[in-house]
């Protein structure tokens, strides 16, 4: 049963140097045809699995950049979504956005179309770092976009921040955090840079031209992040996410709860009816297949019971609340300690996990080395 729907908009007016998602420059792309193909893909999936979409709680527009579309294109996209996806249980409808593309007209189209949450890619409030990572917005664009969004009616606004950037100092990171928190938004996400293949940064790294902060400095940046968010009254609910009460992202939690979601669009990934799948990435190929009333899937994998157990552990441990013994046993039909008892015992001794009657979770120390902990649960 799909709790969420992810819809991929692969168009960008600029390509960020760290981004490895499926994306293309907006200019000269068949954007309108792509939007119509999305509608056909969604309709085909709903017809194939009519019972899987009756309890959808969240919809998430990601990219690429959804706000690269014009206001009219946004309006058409949202109309298509409402036509094919049952909306009666949708609580959270998010769109990613670039601050310098978020005009009042686009904001109004999003709000009128049912979007009730914005997730803005800000990354840094340092102009030099923004240029270095390939961003084109300014701080003024951020302030104006947030003000305009509030005037249109948005109250649930999140911004993404990044640390561990090339040449980034602790002073720059602290300034970004303080500037971001001064906006008094209900949700913040903060991610360390990961140099991914097929990105500008990867090419620079391979040539020895990408100068990153040391691992110790990056760990210190994460420590400062935790301190600043706590001081601002924002609760950490996942390794990289912080929110006021009532503003935890439901869509994000679907991934970490290892629940099912549908993914639509070129290069999108989904987890539906026990199958993890990915779509064709090239835009024209995607449109061609979707228009023929066939789902444009390039790869699919039936998740085994063992894989589900592993995913339940390493995804669930990203959450501050961790993995519940009861929830695990309900899903897996066996107690957690049957398979993972020895691993849990050792990680508790190492100070990386803590457990009580309810379940297990990362300690504060464990959050700094989360990937090493997660690896222990993979065969």
mmCIF file of C-alpha atoms in Angstrom:
data_model
loop_
_atom_site.group_PDB
_atom_site.id
_atom_site.type_symbol
_atom_site.label_atom_id
_atom_site.label_comp_id
_atom_site.label_asym_id
_atom_site.label_seq_id
_atom_site.Cartn_x
_atom_site.Cartn_y
_atom_site.Cartn_z
ATOM 1 C CA UNK A 1 0.000 0.000 0.000
ATOM 2 C CA UNK A 2 1.561 3.304 -1.123
ATOM 3 C CA UNK A 3 1.675 5.843 1.704
ATOM 4 C CA UNK A 4 3.411 8.401 -0.488
ATOM 5 C CA UNK A 5 3.886 9.523 -4.077
ATOM 6 C CA UNK A 6 7.123 10.995 -5.443
ATOM 7 C CA UNK A 7 7.004 12.867 -8.762
ATOM 8 C CA UNK A 8 10.257 13.749 -10.518
ATOM 9 C CA UNK A 9 10.661 16.952 -12.511
ATOM 10 C CA UNK A 10 14.082 16.617 -14.198
ATOM 11 C CA UNK A 11 14.439 20.171 -15.523
ATOM 12 C CA UNK A 12 16.869 22.802 -14.209
ATOM 13 C CA UNK A 13 17.907 26.275 -15.275
ATOM 14 C CA UNK A 14 21.324 25.590 -13.733
ATOM 15 C CA UNK A 15 23.119 22.386 -12.748
ATOM 16 C CA UNK A 16 24.562 22.306 -9.230
ATOM 17 C CA UNK A 17 28.068 20.884 -8.996
ATOM 18 C CA UNK A 18 27.142 18.274 -6.372
ATOM 19 C CA UNK A 19 23.873 16.982 -7.855
ATOM 20 C CA UNK A 20 23.705 13.427 -9.202
ATOM 21 C CA UNK A 21 19.927 13.247 -9.668
ATOM 22 C CA UNK A 22 18.458 12.757 -13.125
ATOM 23 C CA UNK A 23 18.285 16.252 -14.611
ATOM 24 C CA UNK A 24 18.688 18.242 -17.840
ATOM 25 C CA UNK A 25 18.869 21.913 -18.759
ATOM 26 C CA UNK A 26 15.368 23.313 -19.228
ATOM 27 C CA UNK A 27 16.009 25.035 -22.565
ATOM 28 C CA UNK A 28 14.733 23.229 -25.680
ATOM 29 C CA UNK A 29 13.270 20.344 -23.676
ATOM 30 C CA UNK A 30 9.774 18.895 -24.385
ATOM 31 C CA UNK A 31 8.475 20.071 -21.012
ATOM 32 C CA UNK A 32 4.769 20.159 -21.866
ATOM 33 C CA UNK A 33 4.917 16.687 -23.425
ATOM 34 C CA UNK A 34 6.736 15.446 -20.332
ATOM 35 C CA UNK A 35 3.997 16.723 -18.033
ATOM 36 C CA UNK A 36 1.340 14.953 -20.117
ATOM 37 C CA UNK A 37 3.430 11.749 -20.122
ATOM 38 C CA UNK A 38 3.557 11.943 -16.329
ATOM 39 C CA UNK A 39 -0.218 11.909 -16.307
ATOM 40 C CA UNK A 40 -0.246 8.830 -18.511
ATOM 41 C CA UNK A 41 2.285 7.021 -16.317
ATOM 42 C CA UNK A 42 0.277 7.794 -13.181
ATOM 43 C CA UNK A 43 -2.972 6.682 -14.821
ATOM 44 C CA UNK A 44 -1.360 3.411 -15.969
ATOM 45 C CA UNK A 45 0.002 2.653 -12.489
ATOM 46 C CA UNK A 46 -3.292 3.436 -10.748
ATOM 47 C CA UNK A 47 -5.125 1.194 -13.222
ATOM 48 C CA UNK A 48 -2.602 -1.615 -12.610
ATOM 49 C CA UNK A 49 -2.749 -1.268 -8.803
ATOM 50 C CA UNK A 50 -6.129 0.335 -8.002
ATOM 51 C CA UNK A 51 -5.996 -0.639 -4.319
ATOM 52 C CA UNK A 52 -2.441 0.574 -3.737
ATOM 53 C CA UNK A 53 -3.295 4.289 -3.968
ATOM 54 C CA UNK A 54 -6.339 4.545 -1.694
ATOM 55 C CA UNK A 55 -4.365 5.585 1.388
ATOM 56 C CA UNK A 56 -1.838 8.078 -0.040
ATOM 57 C CA UNK A 57 -0.816 10.498 2.717
ATOM 58 C CA UNK A 58 1.858 12.560 0.991
ATOM 59 C CA UNK A 59 2.878 13.815 -2.424
ATOM 60 C CA UNK A 60 6.364 15.167 -3.080
ATOM 61 C CA UNK A 61 7.490 17.086 -6.179
ATOM 62 C CA UNK A 62 11.263 16.745 -6.539
ATOM 63 C CA UNK A 63 13.905 17.133 -9.154
ATOM 64 C CA UNK A 64 15.678 18.639 -10.847
ATOM 65 C CA UNK A 65 13.641 21.647 -9.924
ATOM 66 C CA UNK A 66 9.822 21.701 -10.000
ATOM 67 C CA UNK A 67 9.901 25.506 -9.906
ATOM 68 C CA UNK A 68 11.850 25.534 -13.173
ATOM 69 C CA UNK A 69 8.392 25.102 -14.732
ATOM 70 C CA UNK A 70 6.304 28.129 -15.633
ATOM 71 C CA UNK A 71 3.260 28.979 -13.522
ATOM 72 C CA UNK A 72 0.996 27.600 -16.269
ATOM 73 C CA UNK A 73 2.995 24.361 -16.420
ATOM 74 C CA UNK A 74 2.850 24.033 -12.628
ATOM 75 C CA UNK A 75 -0.905 24.551 -12.774
ATOM 76 C CA UNK A 76 -1.273 21.816 -15.412
ATOM 77 C CA UNK A 77 0.963 19.404 -13.495
ATOM 78 C CA UNK A 78 -1.057 19.823 -10.300
ATOM 79 C CA UNK A 79 -4.304 19.417 -12.204
ATOM 80 C CA UNK A 80 -3.053 16.087 -13.581
ATOM 81 C CA UNK A 81 -2.008 14.914 -10.123
ATOM 82 C CA UNK A 82 -5.427 15.708 -8.657
ATOM 83 C CA UNK A 83 -7.135 13.952 -11.573
ATOM 84 C CA UNK A 84 -5.369 10.611 -11.055
ATOM 85 C CA UNK A 85 -4.230 10.340 -7.429
ATOM 86 C CA UNK A 86 -6.881 9.978 -4.699
ATOM 87 C CA UNK A 87 -6.472 13.093 -2.547
ATOM 88 C CA UNK A 88 -8.857 12.398 0.321
ATOM 89 C CA UNK A 89 -6.121 11.235 2.737
ATOM 90 C CA UNK A 90 -3.301 13.520 1.584
ATOM 91 C CA UNK A 91 -1.979 15.472 4.585
ATOM 92 C CA UNK A 92 1.267 16.821 3.168
ATOM 93 C CA UNK A 93 1.916 18.031 -0.385
ATOM 94 C CA UNK A 94 5.496 19.255 -0.815
ATOM 95 C CA UNK A 95 7.296 20.958 -3.664
ATOM 96 C CA UNK A 96 11.020 21.541 -3.840
ATOM 97 C CA UNK A 97 11.934 25.041 -4.966
ATOM 98 C CA UNK A 98 14.832 27.274 -5.933
ATOM 99 C CA UNK A 99 14.656 30.697 -4.228
ATOM 100 C CA UNK A 100 15.498 32.670 -7.383
ATOM 101 C CA UNK A 101 12.738 30.948 -9.397
ATOM 102 C CA UNK A 102 9.956 31.246 -6.837
ATOM 103 C CA UNK A 103 7.871 34.089 -8.233
ATOM 104 C CA UNK A 104 4.565 35.131 -6.662
ATOM 105 C CA UNK A 105 2.779 33.729 -9.723
ATOM 106 C CA UNK A 106 4.412 30.303 -9.263
ATOM 107 C CA UNK A 107 3.761 30.349 -5.520
ATOM 108 C CA UNK A 108 0.102 31.099 -6.173
ATOM 109 C CA UNK A 109 -0.122 28.260 -8.702
ATOM 110 C CA UNK A 110 1.424 25.846 -6.190
ATOM 111 C CA UNK A 111 -0.804 26.968 -3.321
ATOM 112 C CA UNK A 112 -4.000 26.961 -5.390
ATOM 113 C CA UNK A 113 -3.099 23.502 -6.712
ATOM 114 C CA UNK A 114 -2.965 22.000 -3.229
ATOM 115 C CA UNK A 115 0.722 22.225 -2.304
ATOM 116 C CA UNK A 116 0.956 23.010 1.422
ATOM 117 C CA UNK A 117 4.688 22.624 2.092
ATOM 118 C CA UNK A 118 7.761 24.167 0.448
ATOM 119 C CA UNK A 119 11.283 22.754 0.620
ATOM 120 C CA UNK A 120 13.815 25.314 -0.591
ATOM 121 C CA UNK A 121 17.372 24.530 -1.628
ATOM 122 C CA UNK A 122 19.356 27.264 0.111
ATOM 123 C CA UNK A 123 22.527 25.282 1.016
ATOM 124 C CA UNK A 124 24.538 28.280 2.271
ATOM 125 C CA UNK A 125 24.252 31.963 3.117
ATOM 126 C CA UNK A 126 27.834 32.600 1.978
ATOM 127 C CA UNK A 127 27.954 34.134 -1.510
ATOM 128 C CA UNK A 128 31.380 32.710 -2.323
ATOM 129 C CA UNK A 129 30.365 29.172 -1.384
ATOM 130 C CA UNK A 130 27.127 29.445 -3.357
ATOM 131 C CA UNK A 131 29.094 30.329 -6.470
ATOM 132 C CA UNK A 132 31.567 27.514 -5.793
ATOM 133 C CA UNK A 133 28.818 24.870 -5.654
ATOM 134 C CA UNK A 134 27.001 26.148 -8.747
ATOM 135 C CA UNK A 135 24.053 27.931 -7.121
ATOM 136 C CA UNK A 136 22.728 31.134 -8.714
ATOM 137 C CA UNK A 137 20.519 32.592 -5.973
ATOM 138 C CA UNK A 138 21.464 35.281 -3.470
ATOM 139 C CA UNK A 139 20.486 35.746 0.168
ATOM 140 C CA UNK A 140 18.002 38.387 -0.942
ATOM 141 C CA UNK A 141 16.297 35.836 -3.172
ATOM 142 C CA UNK A 142 15.838 33.590 -0.120
ATOM 143 C CA UNK A 143 14.374 36.354 2.051
ATOM 144 C CA UNK A 144 12.037 37.523 -0.710
ATOM 145 C CA UNK A 145 10.873 33.983 -1.570
ATOM 146 C CA UNK A 146 10.048 33.243 2.066
ATOM 147 C CA UNK A 147 8.196 36.539 2.511
ATOM 148 C CA UNK A 148 6.218 35.990 -0.689
ATOM 149 C CA UNK A 149 5.410 32.403 0.283
ATOM 150 C CA UNK A 150 4.028 33.533 3.631
ATOM 151 C CA UNK A 151 1.928 36.227 1.955
ATOM 152 C CA UNK A 152 0.465 33.654 -0.448
ATOM 153 C CA UNK A 153 -0.491 31.476 2.526
ATOM 154 C CA UNK A 154 2.333 28.965 3.085
ATOM 155 C CA UNK A 155 3.087 28.270 6.735
ATOM 156 C CA UNK A 156 5.049 25.026 6.376
ATOM 157 C CA UNK A 157 8.414 26.022 4.896
ATOM 158 C CA UNK A 158 11.701 24.113 5.088
ATOM 159 C CA UNK A 159 15.174 24.964 3.840
ATOM 160 C CA UNK A 160 18.085 22.657 3.008
ATOM 161 C CA UNK A 161 21.600 23.501 4.189
ATOM 162 C CA UNK A 162 24.945 21.846 3.391
ATOM 163 C CA UNK A 163 28.232 21.501 5.243
ATOM 164 C CA UNK A 164 31.549 19.905 4.370
ATOM 165 C CA UNK A 165 31.639 22.058 1.225
ATOM 166 C CA UNK A 166 34.901 22.780 -0.647
ATOM 167 C CA UNK A 167 36.915 25.320 1.314
ATOM 168 C CA UNK A 168 34.141 25.829 3.878
ATOM 169 C CA UNK A 169 35.302 27.034 7.281
ATOM 170 C CA UNK A 170 33.636 26.631 10.652
ATOM 171 C CA UNK A 171 33.025 30.382 10.749
ATOM 172 C CA UNK A 172 31.146 30.206 7.437
ATOM 173 C CA UNK A 173 29.066 27.251 8.663
ATOM 174 C CA UNK A 174 28.174 28.983 11.931
ATOM 175 C CA UNK A 175 27.152 32.111 10.013
ATOM 176 C CA UNK A 176 24.919 30.055 7.714
ATOM 177 C CA UNK A 177 23.275 28.311 10.670
ATOM 178 C CA UNK A 178 22.689 31.553 12.561
ATOM 179 C CA UNK A 179 21.273 33.269 9.469
ATOM 180 C CA UNK A 180 19.012 30.307 8.717
ATOM 181 C CA UNK A 181 17.707 30.025 12.282
ATOM 182 C CA UNK A 182 16.991 33.751 12.404
ATOM 183 C CA UNK A 183 14.288 33.074 9.788
ATOM 184 C CA UNK A 184 12.419 31.051 12.456
ATOM 185 C CA UNK A 185 11.143 28.412 10.048
ATOM 186 C CA UNK A 186 9.414 25.252 11.306
ATOM 187 C CA UNK A 187 11.749 22.782 9.560
ATOM 188 C CA UNK A 188 15.412 22.549 8.548
ATOM 189 C CA UNK A 189 17.438 19.855 6.781
ATOM 190 C CA UNK A 190 21.240 19.842 6.854
ATOM 191 C CA UNK A 191 23.372 17.432 4.834
ATOM 192 C CA UNK A 192 27.095 16.840 4.530
ATOM 193 C CA UNK A 193 28.478 16.947 1.006
ATOM 194 C CA UNK A 194 28.885 13.553 -0.627
ATOM 195 C CA UNK A 195 30.922 13.602 -3.831
ATOM 196 C CA UNK A 196 28.876 11.474 -6.230
ATOM 197 C CA UNK A 197 29.946 10.052 -9.619
ATOM 198 C CA UNK A 198 28.838 11.927 -12.743
ATOM 199 C CA UNK A 199 28.963 15.317 -11.027
ATOM 200 C CA UNK A 200 31.167 18.382 -11.584
ATOM 201 C CA UNK A 201 32.649 17.879 -8.121
ATOM 202 C CA UNK A 202 33.546 14.265 -8.913
ATOM 203 C CA UNK A 203 35.527 15.368 -11.961
ATOM 204 C CA UNK A 204 37.313 18.011 -9.884
ATOM 205 C CA UNK A 205 38.005 15.469 -7.122
ATOM 206 C CA UNK A 206 39.460 12.981 -9.601
ATOM 207 C CA UNK A 207 41.817 15.704 -10.834
ATOM 208 C CA UNK A 208 42.863 16.598 -7.284
ATOM 209 C CA UNK A 209 41.259 20.036 -7.580
ATOM 210 C CA UNK A 210 38.511 19.662 -4.962
ATOM 211 C CA UNK A 211 39.707 20.721 -1.521
ATOM 212 C CA UNK A 212 37.303 19.443 1.132
ATOM 213 C CA UNK A 213 37.268 19.992 4.901
ATOM 214 C CA UNK A 214 38.921 17.263 6.963
ATOM 215 C CA UNK A 215 36.769 14.512 8.481
ATOM 216 C CA UNK A 216 37.411 15.994 11.921
ATOM 217 C CA UNK A 217 36.229 19.428 10.822
ATOM 218 C CA UNK A 218 33.153 17.925 9.184
ATOM 219 C CA UNK A 219 32.348 16.076 12.429
ATOM 220 C CA UNK A 220 32.773 19.335 14.340
ATOM 221 C CA UNK A 221 30.374 21.026 11.914
ATOM 222 C CA UNK A 222 27.797 18.328 12.605
ATOM 223 C CA UNK A 223 28.300 18.804 16.341
ATOM 224 C CA UNK A 224 27.697 22.542 15.994
ATOM 225 C CA UNK A 225 24.592 21.793 13.912
ATOM 226 C CA UNK A 226 23.150 19.656 16.718
ATOM 227 C CA UNK A 227 23.930 22.303 19.330
ATOM 228 C CA UNK A 228 22.445 25.195 17.333
ATOM 229 C CA UNK A 229 19.250 23.338 16.430
ATOM 230 C CA UNK A 230 18.696 22.273 20.023
ATOM 231 C CA UNK A 231 19.308 25.807 21.291
ATOM 232 C CA UNK A 232 16.729 27.077 18.775
ATOM 233 C CA UNK A 233 14.110 24.665 20.139
ATOM 234 C CA UNK A 234 14.078 22.455 17.048
ATOM 235 C CA UNK A 235 13.891 18.720 17.738
ATOM 236 C CA UNK A 236 16.096 16.379 15.753
ATOM 237 C CA UNK A 237 13.931 13.561 14.409
ATOM 238 C CA UNK A 238 16.401 12.076 11.896
ATOM 239 C CA UNK A 239 20.147 12.298 11.377
ATOM 240 C CA UNK A 240 19.822 15.319 9.061
ATOM 241 C CA UNK A 241 16.382 16.756 9.907
ATOM 242 C CA UNK A 242 15.031 19.105 12.576
ATOM 243 C CA UNK A 243 11.535 20.432 13.164
ATOM 244 C CA UNK A 244 9.181 22.253 15.451
ATOM 245 C CA UNK A 245 6.434 20.131 16.962
ATOM 246 C CA UNK A 246 3.845 19.231 14.334
ATOM 247 C CA UNK A 247 6.182 19.903 11.375
ATOM 248 C CA UNK A 248 8.046 16.615 10.983
ATOM 249 C CA UNK A 249 8.036 15.724 7.276
ATOM 250 C CA UNK A 250 5.617 12.827 6.815
ATOM 251 C CA UNK A 251 7.038 12.051 3.380
ATOM 252 C CA UNK A 252 10.580 11.738 4.706
ATOM 253 C CA UNK A 253 9.380 9.418 7.457
ATOM 254 C CA UNK A 254 7.774 7.112 4.903
ATOM 255 C CA UNK A 255 11.251 6.332 3.542
ATOM 256 C CA UNK A 256 12.755 5.764 6.998
ATOM 257 C CA UNK A 257 9.786 3.691 8.172
ATOM 258 C CA UNK A 258 10.501 1.487 5.122
ATOM 259 C CA UNK A 259 6.924 1.908 3.913
ATOM 260 C CA UNK A 260 5.882 1.806 0.272
ATOM 261 C CA UNK A 261 5.660 4.788 -2.075
ATOM 262 C CA UNK A 262 5.126 5.246 -5.794
ATOM 263 C CA UNK A 263 7.730 7.041 -7.883
ATOM 264 C CA UNK A 264 6.755 8.712 -11.162
ATOM 265 C CA UNK A 265 8.809 10.517 -13.791
ATOM 266 C CA UNK A 266 12.064 10.054 -15.699
ATOM 267 C CA UNK A 267 14.658 8.387 -13.489
ATOM 268 C CA UNK A 268 12.276 8.144 -10.517
ATOM 269 C CA UNK A 269 12.509 5.285 -8.025
ATOM 270 C CA UNK A 270 9.588 3.663 -6.228
ATOM 271 C CA UNK A 271 8.644 0.831 -3.886
ATOM 272 C CA UNK A 272 5.226 -0.549 -4.726
ATOM 273 C CA UNK A 273 3.533 -3.906 -4.078
ATOM 274 C CA UNK A 274 6.770 -5.318 -2.658
ATOM 275 C CA UNK A 275 8.815 -4.288 -5.718
ATOM 276 C CA UNK A 276 11.542 -1.653 -5.802
ATOM 277 C CA UNK A 277 11.822 -0.173 -9.276
ATOM 278 C CA UNK A 278 13.421 2.617 -11.281
ATOM 279 C CA UNK A 279 12.242 4.360 -14.431
ATOM 280 C CA UNK A 280 14.034 5.121 -17.665
ATOM 281 C CA UNK A 281 16.062 8.308 -17.262
ATOM 282 C CA UNK A 282 16.351 9.826 -20.772
ATOM 283 C CA UNK A 283 13.462 12.259 -21.237
ATOM 284 C CA UNK A 284 12.462 11.279 -24.780
ATOM 285 C CA UNK A 285 12.657 7.563 -23.978
ATOM 286 C CA UNK A 286 10.506 8.098 -20.902
ATOM 287 C CA UNK A 287 7.872 10.062 -22.835
ATOM 288 C CA UNK A 288 7.767 7.514 -25.660
ATOM 289 C CA UNK A 289 7.105 4.583 -23.315
ATOM 290 C CA UNK A 290 4.695 6.399 -20.995
ATOM 291 C CA UNK A 291 2.616 7.565 -23.971
ATOM 292 C CA UNK A 292 2.110 3.935 -25.008
ATOM 293 C CA UNK A 293 0.273 3.246 -21.726
ATOM 294 C CA UNK A 294 3.148 1.084 -20.465
ATOM 295 C CA UNK A 295 4.926 1.854 -17.213
ATOM 296 C CA UNK A 296 8.405 3.181 -18.175
ATOM 297 C CA UNK A 297 10.309 0.883 -15.821
ATOM 298 C CA UNK A 298 13.913 0.013 -16.658
ATOM 299 C CA UNK A 299 14.652 -2.128 -13.596
ATOM 300 C CA UNK A 300 12.599 -3.809 -10.888
ATOM 301 C CA UNK A 301 13.429 -6.046 -7.955
ATOM 302 C CA UNK A 302 11.137 -8.126 -5.756
ATOM 303 C CA UNK A 303 12.349 -7.362 -2.242
ATOM 304 C CA UNK A 304 13.114 -10.516 -0.273
ATOM 305 C CA UNK A 305 12.136 -11.007 3.353
ATOM 306 C CA UNK A 306 15.792 -10.778 4.405
ATOM 307 C CA UNK A 307 16.231 -7.515 2.524
ATOM 308 C CA UNK A 308 13.125 -6.109 4.207
ATOM 309 C CA UNK A 309 14.609 -6.920 7.608
ATOM 310 C CA UNK A 310 17.887 -5.220 6.738
ATOM 311 C CA UNK A 311 16.101 -2.156 5.362
ATOM 312 C CA UNK A 312 13.886 -1.929 8.427
ATOM 313 C CA UNK A 313 17.026 -1.678 10.552
ATOM 314 C CA UNK A 314 19.331 0.648 8.642
ATOM 315 C CA UNK A 315 16.562 2.971 7.471
ATOM 316 C CA UNK A 316 14.784 3.010 10.817
ATOM 317 C CA UNK A 317 17.967 3.782 12.726
ATOM 318 C CA UNK A 318 18.253 7.077 10.844
ATOM 319 C CA UNK A 319 15.320 8.253 12.969
ATOM 320 C CA UNK A 320 16.119 9.608 16.421
ATOM 321 C CA UNK A 321 13.303 7.436 17.820
ATOM 322 C CA UNK A 322 15.024 4.420 16.250
ATOM 323 C CA UNK A 323 13.384 1.066 15.534
ATOM 324 C CA UNK A 324 10.537 -0.195 17.691
ATOM 325 C CA UNK A 325 10.653 -3.844 18.783
ATOM 326 C CA UNK A 326 6.872 -4.070 18.371
ATOM 327 C CA UNK A 327 6.781 -2.498 14.901
ATOM 328 C CA UNK A 328 9.659 -4.671 13.714
ATOM 329 C CA UNK A 329 8.040 -7.884 14.935
ATOM 330 C CA UNK A 330 4.685 -6.914 13.448
ATOM 331 C CA UNK A 331 6.256 -6.442 10.016
ATOM 332 C CA UNK A 332 8.837 -9.229 10.075
ATOM 333 C CA UNK A 333 6.885 -11.859 12.034
ATOM 334 C CA UNK A 334 9.826 -12.516 14.335
ATOM 335 C CA UNK A 335 11.542 -10.654 17.205
ATOM 336 C CA UNK A 336 14.425 -8.341 16.301
ATOM 337 C CA UNK A 337 16.895 -10.103 18.580
ATOM 338 C CA UNK A 338 16.438 -13.446 16.828
ATOM 339 C CA UNK A 339 18.595 -12.207 13.951
ATOM 340 C CA UNK A 340 20.325 -9.129 15.302
ATOM 341 C CA UNK A 341 20.756 -9.791 19.024
ATOM 342 C CA UNK A 342 24.543 -10.216 18.959
ATOM 343 C CA UNK A 343 25.034 -7.180 16.704
ATOM 344 C CA UNK A 344 22.855 -5.002 18.935
ATOM 345 C CA UNK A 345 24.658 -6.182 22.070
ATOM 346 C CA UNK A 346 28.056 -5.283 20.610
ATOM 347 C CA UNK A 347 26.928 -1.862 19.344
ATOM 348 C CA UNK A 348 25.450 -1.081 22.761
ATOM 349 C CA UNK A 349 28.798 -2.017 24.375
ATOM 350 C CA UNK A 350 30.561 0.249 21.871
ATOM 351 C CA UNK A 351 28.325 3.144 22.903
ATOM 352 C CA UNK A 352 26.800 3.522 19.426
ATOM 353 C CA UNK A 353 23.335 2.120 20.205
ATOM 354 C CA UNK A 354 21.072 2.323 23.204
ATOM 355 C CA UNK A 355 18.074 0.129 23.913
ATOM 356 C CA UNK A 356 15.142 0.079 26.295
ATOM 357 C CA UNK A 357 11.835 -1.745 26.481
ATOM 358 C CA UNK A 358 10.521 0.058 23.387
ATOM 359 C CA UNK A 359 13.371 -0.449 20.944
ATOM 360 C CA UNK A 360 16.850 0.594 19.843
ATOM 361 C CA UNK A 361 18.255 3.895 18.610
ATOM 362 C CA UNK A 362 21.551 5.581 17.833
ATOM 363 C CA UNK A 363 23.300 7.312 20.695
ATOM 364 C CA UNK A 364 24.569 10.837 20.127
ATOM 365 C CA UNK A 365 27.979 9.314 19.428
ATOM 366 C CA UNK A 366 26.348 6.847 17.041
ATOM 367 C CA UNK A 367 24.857 9.635 14.929
ATOM 368 C CA UNK A 368 28.368 10.761 14.007
ATOM 369 C CA UNK A 369 29.206 7.347 12.542
ATOM 370 C CA UNK A 370 25.737 6.306 11.399
ATOM 371 C CA UNK A 371 26.881 4.666 8.170
ATOM 372 C CA UNK A 372 29.295 2.422 10.081
ATOM 373 C CA UNK A 373 26.455 1.335 12.380
ATOM 374 C CA UNK A 374 24.067 0.686 9.475
ATOM 375 C CA UNK A 375 26.684 -1.465 7.767
ATOM 376 C CA UNK A 376 26.550 -3.936 10.655
ATOM 377 C CA UNK A 377 22.992 -4.901 9.702
ATOM 378 C CA UNK A 378 23.820 -5.743 6.089
ATOM 379 C CA UNK A 379 24.817 -9.280 5.119
#
